Amino acid sequence: RSMEVIVPDEFLPIAIGKNGQNVRLASKLTKWRLDVISETRYSEAMRNGYDSLVALPGVSISMADALYEKGCFSAEELGNAAVEDLIQIRDVGTTEKAEKLIKTAKDYVAKIKEVEATSEEELSDDLIEPTNQNGSETSSLSGDQKDSGEEAGNEENVSEED
């Protein structure tokens, strides 16, 4: 059992407490796992979720609103929804349409995750192999540079002493 607790931004430090003491105490008293988040962060997450619904092909704003009203707050949640639950939402109505929405949402989420992974990979590659202004590679940060003989000899001496 878990619960999200949304608090005004200015009360977030108080709600969490020193080293999370207040949250731990509240969790023990309620026997629930508590996730405390600020109103700003919650609003941003909800807005991003709504935007992901509207971005889906075949999902109109009125359908996104209907999904949102019934507790489906993002494309990821839509991809994990049960067909039976979606059929009950206005603008969905049929099993075929519900199944299509679920598939579309799953495909969309998979594509987003793929793009994010590629972006992270490219960022990592840029950090490892930076280029100078004319586009040629500069010295590598990955440690591929060759050591001079003297430096290599010093390293061997250090390791022998250990």
Coordinates of N, CA and C in Angstrom, one line a residue:
R1 N 0.8 -1.2 0.0 CA 0.0 0.0 0.0 C 0.9 1.2 0.0
S2 N 0.6 2.1 -0.9 CA 1.4 3.3 -1.0 C 0.5 4.5 -1.3
M3 N 1.0 5.7 -1.0 CA 0.2 6.9 -1.2 C 1.1 8.0 -1.6
E4 N 0.6 8.9 -2.5 CA 1.4 10.1 -2.8 C 0.8 11.2 -2.0
V5 N 1.6 12.0 -1.3 CA 1.2 13.1 -0.5 C 1.7 14.3 -1.2
I6 N 0.8 15.2 -1.6 CA 1.2 16.4 -2.3 C 1.1 17.6 -1.3
V7 N 2.2 18.3 -1.1 CA 2.2 19.4 -0.2 C 2.6 20.7 -0.9
P8 N 2.2 21.8 -0.3 CA 2.7 23.1 -0.9 C 4.2 23.2 -0.9
D9 N 4.7 23.8 -1.9 CA 6.2 23.8 -2.0 C 6.9 24.3 -0.8
E10 N 6.3 25.3 -0.1 CA 7.0 25.9 1.1 C 7.0 25.0 2.3
F11 N 6.1 24.0 2.3 CA 6.0 23.0 3.4 C 6.7 21.7 3.1
L12 N 7.3 21.5 1.9 CA 7.9 20.3 1.6 C 9.0 19.9 2.6
P13 N 9.9 20.8 3.0 CA 10.9 20.5 4.0 C 10.4 20.0 5.3
I14 N 9.3 20.7 5.7 CA 8.7 20.4 7.0 C 8.0 19.0 6.9
A15 N 7.3 18.7 5.8 CA 6.6 17.4 5.6 C 7.6 16.3 5.6
I16 N 8.8 16.5 5.0 CA 9.8 15.4 4.9 C 10.5 15.3 6.3
G17 N 10.8 16.4 6.9 CA 11.5 16.4 8.1 C 13.0 16.2 8.0
K18 N 13.7 16.4 9.1 CA 15.2 16.3 9.0 C 15.5 14.8 8.8
N19 N 16.3 14.6 7.7 CA 16.7 13.3 7.3 C 15.5 12.3 7.0
G20 N 14.4 12.9 6.7 CA 13.2 12.1 6.4 C 12.4 11.6 7.6
Q21 N 12.7 12.1 8.7 CA 12.2 11.7 10.0 C 10.7 11.7 10.0
N22 N 10.1 12.8 9.6 CA 8.6 13.0 9.6 C 7.9 12.0 8.7
V23 N 8.5 11.8 7.5 CA 7.9 10.8 6.6 C 7.9 9.4 7.1
R24 N 9.1 9.1 7.7 CA 9.2 7.7 8.3 C 8.2 7.5 9.4
L25 N 8.1 8.5 10.3 CA 7.1 8.4 11.4 C 5.7 8.3 10.9
A26 N 5.3 9.1 9.9 CA 4.0 9.0 9.3 C 3.7 7.7 8.7
S27 N 4.8 7.1 8.0 CA 4.7 5.8 7.4 C 4.4 4.7 8.4
K28 N 5.1 4.8 9.5 CA 4.9 3.8 10.6 C 3.5 3.9 11.2
L29 N 3.1 5.1 11.4 CA 1.8 5.3 12.0 C 0.6 4.8 11.1
T30 N 0.8 5.1 9.9 CA -0.3 4.8 8.9 C -0.1 3.4 8.3
K31 N 1.1 2.8 8.4 CA 1.4 1.5 7.8 C 1.2 1.6 6.3
W32 N 1.5 2.8 5.7 CA 1.5 3.0 4.3 C 2.9 3.5 3.9
R33 N 3.3 3.3 2.7 CA 4.5 3.8 2.1 C 4.0 5.2 1.6
L34 N 4.7 6.3 2.0 CA 4.3 7.6 1.6 C 5.4 8.2 0.7
D35 N 4.9 8.8 -0.4 CA 5.8 9.5 -1.3 C 5.4 11.0 -1.2
V36 N 6.2 11.8 -0.7 CA 5.9 13.2 -0.5 C 6.5 14.0 -1.6
I37 N 5.6 14.7 -2.4 CA 6.1 15.6 -3.5 C 5.4 17.0 -3.4
S38 N 6.1 17.9 -4.0 CA 5.6 19.3 -4.0 C 4.5 19.5 -5.0
E39 N 3.7 20.5 -4.8 CA 2.6 20.8 -5.7 C 3.2 21.1 -7.1
T40 N 4.3 21.8 -7.2 CA 4.9 22.2 -8.4 C 5.3 20.9 -9.2
R41 N 6.0 20.0 -8.5 CA 6.4 18.8 -9.2 C 5.2 17.9 -9.6
Y42 N 4.2 17.9 -8.8 CA 3.0 17.1 -9.1 C 2.3 17.7 -10.3
S43 N 2.1 19.0 -10.3 CA 1.5 19.7 -11.5 C 2.2 19.5 -12.7
E44 N 3.5 19.5 -12.7 CA 4.4 19.3 -13.9 C 4.2 17.9 -14.4
A45 N 4.2 16.9 -13.5 CA 4.0 15.5 -13.9 C 2.6 15.3 -14.5
M46 N 1.6 15.9 -13.9 CA 0.3 15.7 -14.5 C 0.2 16.4 -15.8
R47 N 0.8 17.5 -16.0 CA 0.7 18.2 -17.3 C 1.5 17.4 -18.4
N48 N 2.6 16.9 -18.0 CA 3.4 16.0 -18.9 C 2.6 14.8 -19.3
G49 N 1.9 14.2 -18.4 CA 1.1 13.0 -18.6 C -0.1 13.4 -19.6
Y50 N -0.7 14.5 -19.3 CA -1.8 14.9 -20.2 C -1.3 15.2 -21.6
D51 N -0.2 15.8 -21.7 CA 0.4 16.1 -23.0 C 0.7 14.8 -23.8
S52 N 1.2 13.8 -23.0 CA 1.5 12.5 -23.7 C 0.2 11.9 -24.2
L53 N -0.9 12.0 -23.5 CA -2.2 11.5 -24.0 C -2.6 12.2 -25.3
V54 N -2.5 13.5 -25.3 CA -2.9 14.3 -26.5 C -2.0 14.1 -27.7
A55 N -0.8 13.7 -27.4 CA 0.2 13.5 -28.5 C -0.1 12.1 -29.2
L56 N -0.9 11.3 -28.6 CA -1.1 10.0 -29.2 C -2.0 10.1 -30.5
P57 N -1.6 9.4 -31.6 CA -2.4 9.5 -32.8 C -3.8 8.9 -32.5
G58 N -4.9 9.6 -32.9 CA -6.2 9.1 -32.7 C -6.8 9.5 -31.4
V59 N -6.1 10.3 -30.6 CA -6.7 10.7 -29.3 C -7.0 12.2 -29.4
S60 N -8.3 12.5 -29.4 CA -8.7 13.9 -29.4 C -8.5 14.5 -28.0
I61 N -8.7 15.8 -28.0 CA -8.6 16.5 -26.7 C -9.8 16.1 -25.8
S62 N -11.0 15.9 -26.4 CA -12.1 15.4 -25.6 C -11.9 14.0 -25.1
M63 N -11.3 13.1 -25.9 CA -11.0 11.8 -25.4 C -9.9 11.8 -24.3
A64 N -8.9 12.7 -24.5 CA -7.8 12.8 -23.4 C -8.5 13.3 -22.1
D65 N -9.4 14.3 -22.3 CA -10.1 14.7 -21.1 C -10.9 13.6 -20.4
A66 N -11.6 12.8 -21.2 CA -12.4 11.7 -20.6 C -11.4 10.7 -20.0
L67 N -10.3 10.4 -20.6 CA -9.4 9.4 -20.0 C -8.8 10.0 -18.7
Y68 N -8.5 11.3 -18.7 CA -8.0 11.9 -17.5 C -9.0 11.9 -16.4
E69 N -10.2 12.2 -16.7 CA -11.3 12.2 -15.7 C -11.5 10.8 -15.0
K70 N -11.2 9.8 -15.8 CA -11.4 8.4 -15.3 C -10.1 7.9 -14.6
G71 N -9.1 8.7 -14.5 CA -7.9 8.3 -13.8 C -6.7 7.8 -14.6
C72 N -6.8 7.9 -15.9 CA -5.7 7.6 -16.8 C -5.0 8.8 -17.2
F73 N -3.8 9.1 -16.5 CA -3.2 10.4 -16.5 C -2.0 10.5 -17.5
S74 N -1.7 9.4 -18.2 CA -0.5 9.5 -19.1 C -0.7 8.4 -20.2
A75 N 0.2 8.5 -21.2 CA 0.2 7.4 -22.3 C 0.7 6.1 -21.7
E76 N 1.6 6.2 -20.7 CA 2.1 5.0 -20.1 C 1.0 4.3 -19.3
E77 N 0.2 5.0 -18.6 CA -0.9 4.4 -17.9 C -2.0 3.9 -18.8
L78 N -2.2 4.5 -19.9 CA -3.1 4.0 -20.9 C -2.6 2.7 -21.5
G79 N -1.3 2.6 -21.7 CA -0.8 1.4 -22.3 C -0.9 0.2 -21.3
N80 N -1.0 0.5 -20.0 CA -1.2 -0.6 -19.0 C -2.6 -0.8 -18.6
A81 N -3.6 0.0 -19.2 CA -5.0 -0.1 -18.8 C -5.6 -1.4 -19.3
A82 N -6.7 -1.8 -18.6 CA -7.5 -2.9 -19.0 C -8.5 -2.5 -20.0
V83 N -8.7 -3.4 -21.0 CA -9.7 -3.1 -22.1 C -11.1 -2.8 -21.4
E84 N -11.5 -3.6 -20.4 CA -12.8 -3.5 -19.8 C -12.9 -2.1 -19.1
D85 N -11.9 -1.6 -18.6 CA -12.0 -0.2 -18.0 C -12.1 0.9 -19.1
L86 N -11.4 0.7 -20.2 CA -11.5 1.7 -21.2 C -12.8 1.7 -22.0
I87 N -13.5 0.6 -22.1 CA -14.7 0.5 -22.8 C -15.8 1.4 -22.1
Q88 N -15.7 1.6 -20.8 CA -16.6 2.3 -20.0 C -16.4 3.9 -20.2
I89 N -15.3 4.3 -20.8 CA -15.1 5.7 -20.9 C -15.7 6.2 -22.2
R90 N -16.4 7.4 -22.1 CA -17.0 7.9 -23.2 C -15.9 8.2 -24.3
D91 N -16.3 8.2 -25.5 CA -15.4 8.3 -26.7 C -14.6 7.1 -27.0
V92 N -14.6 6.1 -26.1 CA -13.9 4.8 -26.4 C -15.0 3.8 -26.9
G93 N -15.8 3.3 -25.9 CA -16.9 2.5 -26.2 C -16.8 1.1 -26.7
T94 N -15.9 0.8 -27.6 CA -15.8 -0.6 -28.2 C -14.5 -1.3 -27.8
T95 N -14.5 -2.6 -27.8 CA -13.3 -3.4 -27.5 C -12.2 -3.1 -28.5
E96 N -12.6 -3.0 -29.8 CA -11.6 -2.8 -30.8 C -10.9 -1.4 -30.6
K97 N -11.7 -0.4 -30.3 CA -11.1 0.9 -30.1 C -10.2 0.9 -28.8
A98 N -10.6 0.3 -27.8 CA -9.8 0.2 -26.6 C -8.5 -0.5 -26.8
E99 N -8.6 -1.6 -27.5 CA -7.3 -2.4 -27.8 C -6.4 -1.6 -28.7
K100 N -7.0 -0.8 -29.7 CA -6.1 0.0 -30.5 C -5.5 1.1 -29.7
L101 N -6.2 1.7 -28.8 CA -5.6 2.8 -27.9 C -4.5 2.2 -27.1
I102 N -4.7 1.0 -26.5 CA -3.6 0.4 -25.7 C -2.4 0.2 -26.5
K103 N -2.6 -0.4 -27.7 CA -1.4 -0.7 -28.6 C -0.7 0.6 -29.0
T104 N -1.5 1.6 -29.4 CA -0.9 2.9 -29.7 C -0.1 3.5 -28.6
A105 N -0.7 3.5 -27.4 CA 0.0 4.0 -26.2 C 1.3 3.2 -25.9
K106 N 1.3 1.9 -26.0 CA 2.5 1.1 -25.8 C 3.6 1.4 -26.8
D107 N 3.2 1.5 -28.1 CA 4.1 1.9 -29.1 C 4.7 3.2 -28.9
Y108 N 3.9 4.2 -28.5 CA 4.4 5.6 -28.3 C 5.4 5.6 -27.1
V109 N 5.0 4.9 -26.0 CA 5.9 4.9 -24.9 C 7.3 4.2 -25.2
A110 N 7.2 3.1 -26.0 CA 8.4 2.4 -26.4 C 9.3 3.3 -27.2
K111 N 8.7 4.1 -28.2 CA 9.4 5.0 -29.0 C 10.1 6.1 -28.2
I112 N 9.3 6.6 -27.3 CA 9.9 7.7 -26.4 C 11.1 7.2 -25.6
K113 N 11.0 6.0 -25.1 CA 12.1 5.4 -24.3 C 13.3 5.2 -25.2
E114 N 13.0 4.7 -26.4 CA 14.1 4.5 -27.4 C 14.8 5.8 -27.7
V115 N 14.1 6.8 -27.9 CA 14.7 8.2 -28.2 C 15.5 8.7 -27.0
E116 N 14.9 8.5 -25.8 CA 15.7 8.9 -24.6 C 17.0 8.2 -24.5
A117 N 16.9 6.9 -24.7 CA 18.1 6.0 -24.6 C 19.2 6.5 -25.6
T118 N 18.7 6.7 -26.8 CA 19.6 7.2 -27.9 C 20.2 8.5 -27.5
S119 N 19.4 9.4 -27.0 CA 19.9 10.8 -26.6 C 21.0 10.6 -25.5
E120 N 20.7 9.8 -24.5 CA 21.7 9.6 -23.4 C 23.0 9.0 -23.9
E121 N 22.8 8.0 -24.9 CA 24.0 7.4 -25.5 C 24.9 8.5 -26.2
E122 N 24.2 9.3 -27.0 CA 24.9 10.4 -27.7 C 25.6 11.3 -26.8
L123 N 24.9 11.7 -25.7 CA 25.5 12.6 -24.7 C 26.7 11.9 -24.1
S124 N 26.6 10.7 -23.8 CA 27.7 9.9 -23.2 C 28.9 9.9 -24.2
D125 N 28.6 9.6 -25.5 CA 29.7 9.6 -26.5 C 30.3 11.0 -26.6
D126 N 29.5 12.0 -26.6 CA 30.1 13.4 -26.7 C 31.0 13.7 -25.5
L127 N 30.7 13.2 -24.3 CA 31.6 13.4 -23.2 C 32.9 12.6 -23.3
I128 N 32.8 11.4 -23.9 CA 34.0 10.6 -24.0 C 34.9 11.0 -25.2
E129 N 34.3 11.4 -26.3 CA 35.1 11.8 -27.5 C 34.7 13.2 -27.9
P130 N 35.1 14.2 -27.2 CA 34.8 15.6 -27.6 C 35.5 15.9 -28.9
T131 N 34.9 16.8 -29.6 CA 35.5 17.3 -30.9 C 35.9 18.8 -30.7
N132 N 36.9 19.2 -31.4 CA 37.3 20.6 -31.4 C 36.5 21.4 -32.4
Q133 N 36.7 22.7 -32.6 CA 35.9 23.5 -33.4 C 35.9 23.1 -34.9
N134 N 36.9 22.5 -35.4 CA 36.9 22.1 -36.8 C 36.4 20.7 -37.0
G135 N 35.8 20.0 -36.0 CA 35.2 18.8 -36.1 C 36.1 17.6 -35.9
S136 N 37.4 17.7 -35.7 CA 38.2 16.6 -35.5 C 38.3 16.3 -34.0
E137 N 38.6 15.0 -33.7 CA 38.6 14.6 -32.3 C 39.7 15.2 -31.6
T138 N 39.4 15.5 -30.3 CA 40.5 16.0 -29.4 C 40.9 14.9 -28.6
S139 N 41.7 15.1 -27.6 CA 42.2 14.0 -26.8 C 41.0 13.4 -26.0
S140 N 41.1 12.1 -25.9 CA 40.0 11.3 -25.3 C 40.0 11.4 -23.8
L141 N 38.8 11.4 -23.2 CA 38.7 11.4 -21.8 C 38.6 9.9 -21.3
S142 N 38.5 9.0 -22.2 CA 38.3 7.6 -21.8 C 39.6 6.9 -21.4
G143 N 40.7 7.6 -21.4 CA 42.0 7.0 -21.0 C 42.7 6.2 -22.0
D144 N 42.4 6.4 -23.3 CA 43.0 5.7 -24.4 C 44.4 6.3 -24.8
Q145 N 44.8 7.3 -24.1 CA 46.1 8.0 -24.5 C 47.2 7.0 -24.1
K146 N 48.3 7.0 -24.9 CA 49.5 6.2 -24.6 C 50.3 6.9 -23.6
D147 N 50.8 6.2 -22.6 CA 51.8 6.7 -21.7 C 53.2 6.7 -22.2
S148 N 54.0 7.6 -21.8 CA 55.4 7.5 -22.2 C 56.0 6.4 -21.4
G149 N 57.2 5.9 -21.8 CA 57.8 4.9 -21.2 C 58.2 5.2 -19.7
E150 N 58.6 6.4 -19.4 CA 58.9 6.8 -18.1 C 57.7 6.7 -17.2
E151 N 56.5 7.2 -17.6 CA 55.3 7.1 -16.8 C 54.9 5.7 -16.6
A152 N 55.0 4.8 -17.6 CA 54.7 3.4 -17.4 C 55.6 2.8 -16.4
G153 N 56.9 3.1 -16.5 CA 57.8 2.6 -15.5 C 57.5 3.0 -14.1
N154 N 57.1 4.2 -13.9 CA 56.8 4.7 -12.6 C 55.5 3.9 -12.0
E155 N 54.6 3.7 -12.9 CA 53.4 2.9 -12.5 C 53.8 1.5 -12.0
E156 N 54.7 0.9 -12.7 CA 55.1 -0.5 -12.4 C 55.8 -0.5 -11.0
N157 N 56.6 0.6 -10.7 CA 57.3 0.6 -9.5 C 56.3 0.8 -8.3
V158 N 55.2 1.6 -8.6 CA 54.2 1.8 -7.5 C 53.5 0.5 -7.3
S159 N 53.2 -0.2 -8.3 CA 52.4 -1.4 -8.1 C 53.3 -2.5 -7.4
E160 N 54.6 -2.5 -7.6 CA 55.4 -3.5 -7.0 C 55.6 -3.2 -5.5
E161 N 55.5 -1.9 -5.1 CA 55.7 -1.6 -3.7 C 54.4 -1.9 -2.9
D162 N 53.3 -2.0 -3.6 CA 52.0 -2.4 -2.9 C 52.0 -3.7 -2.5

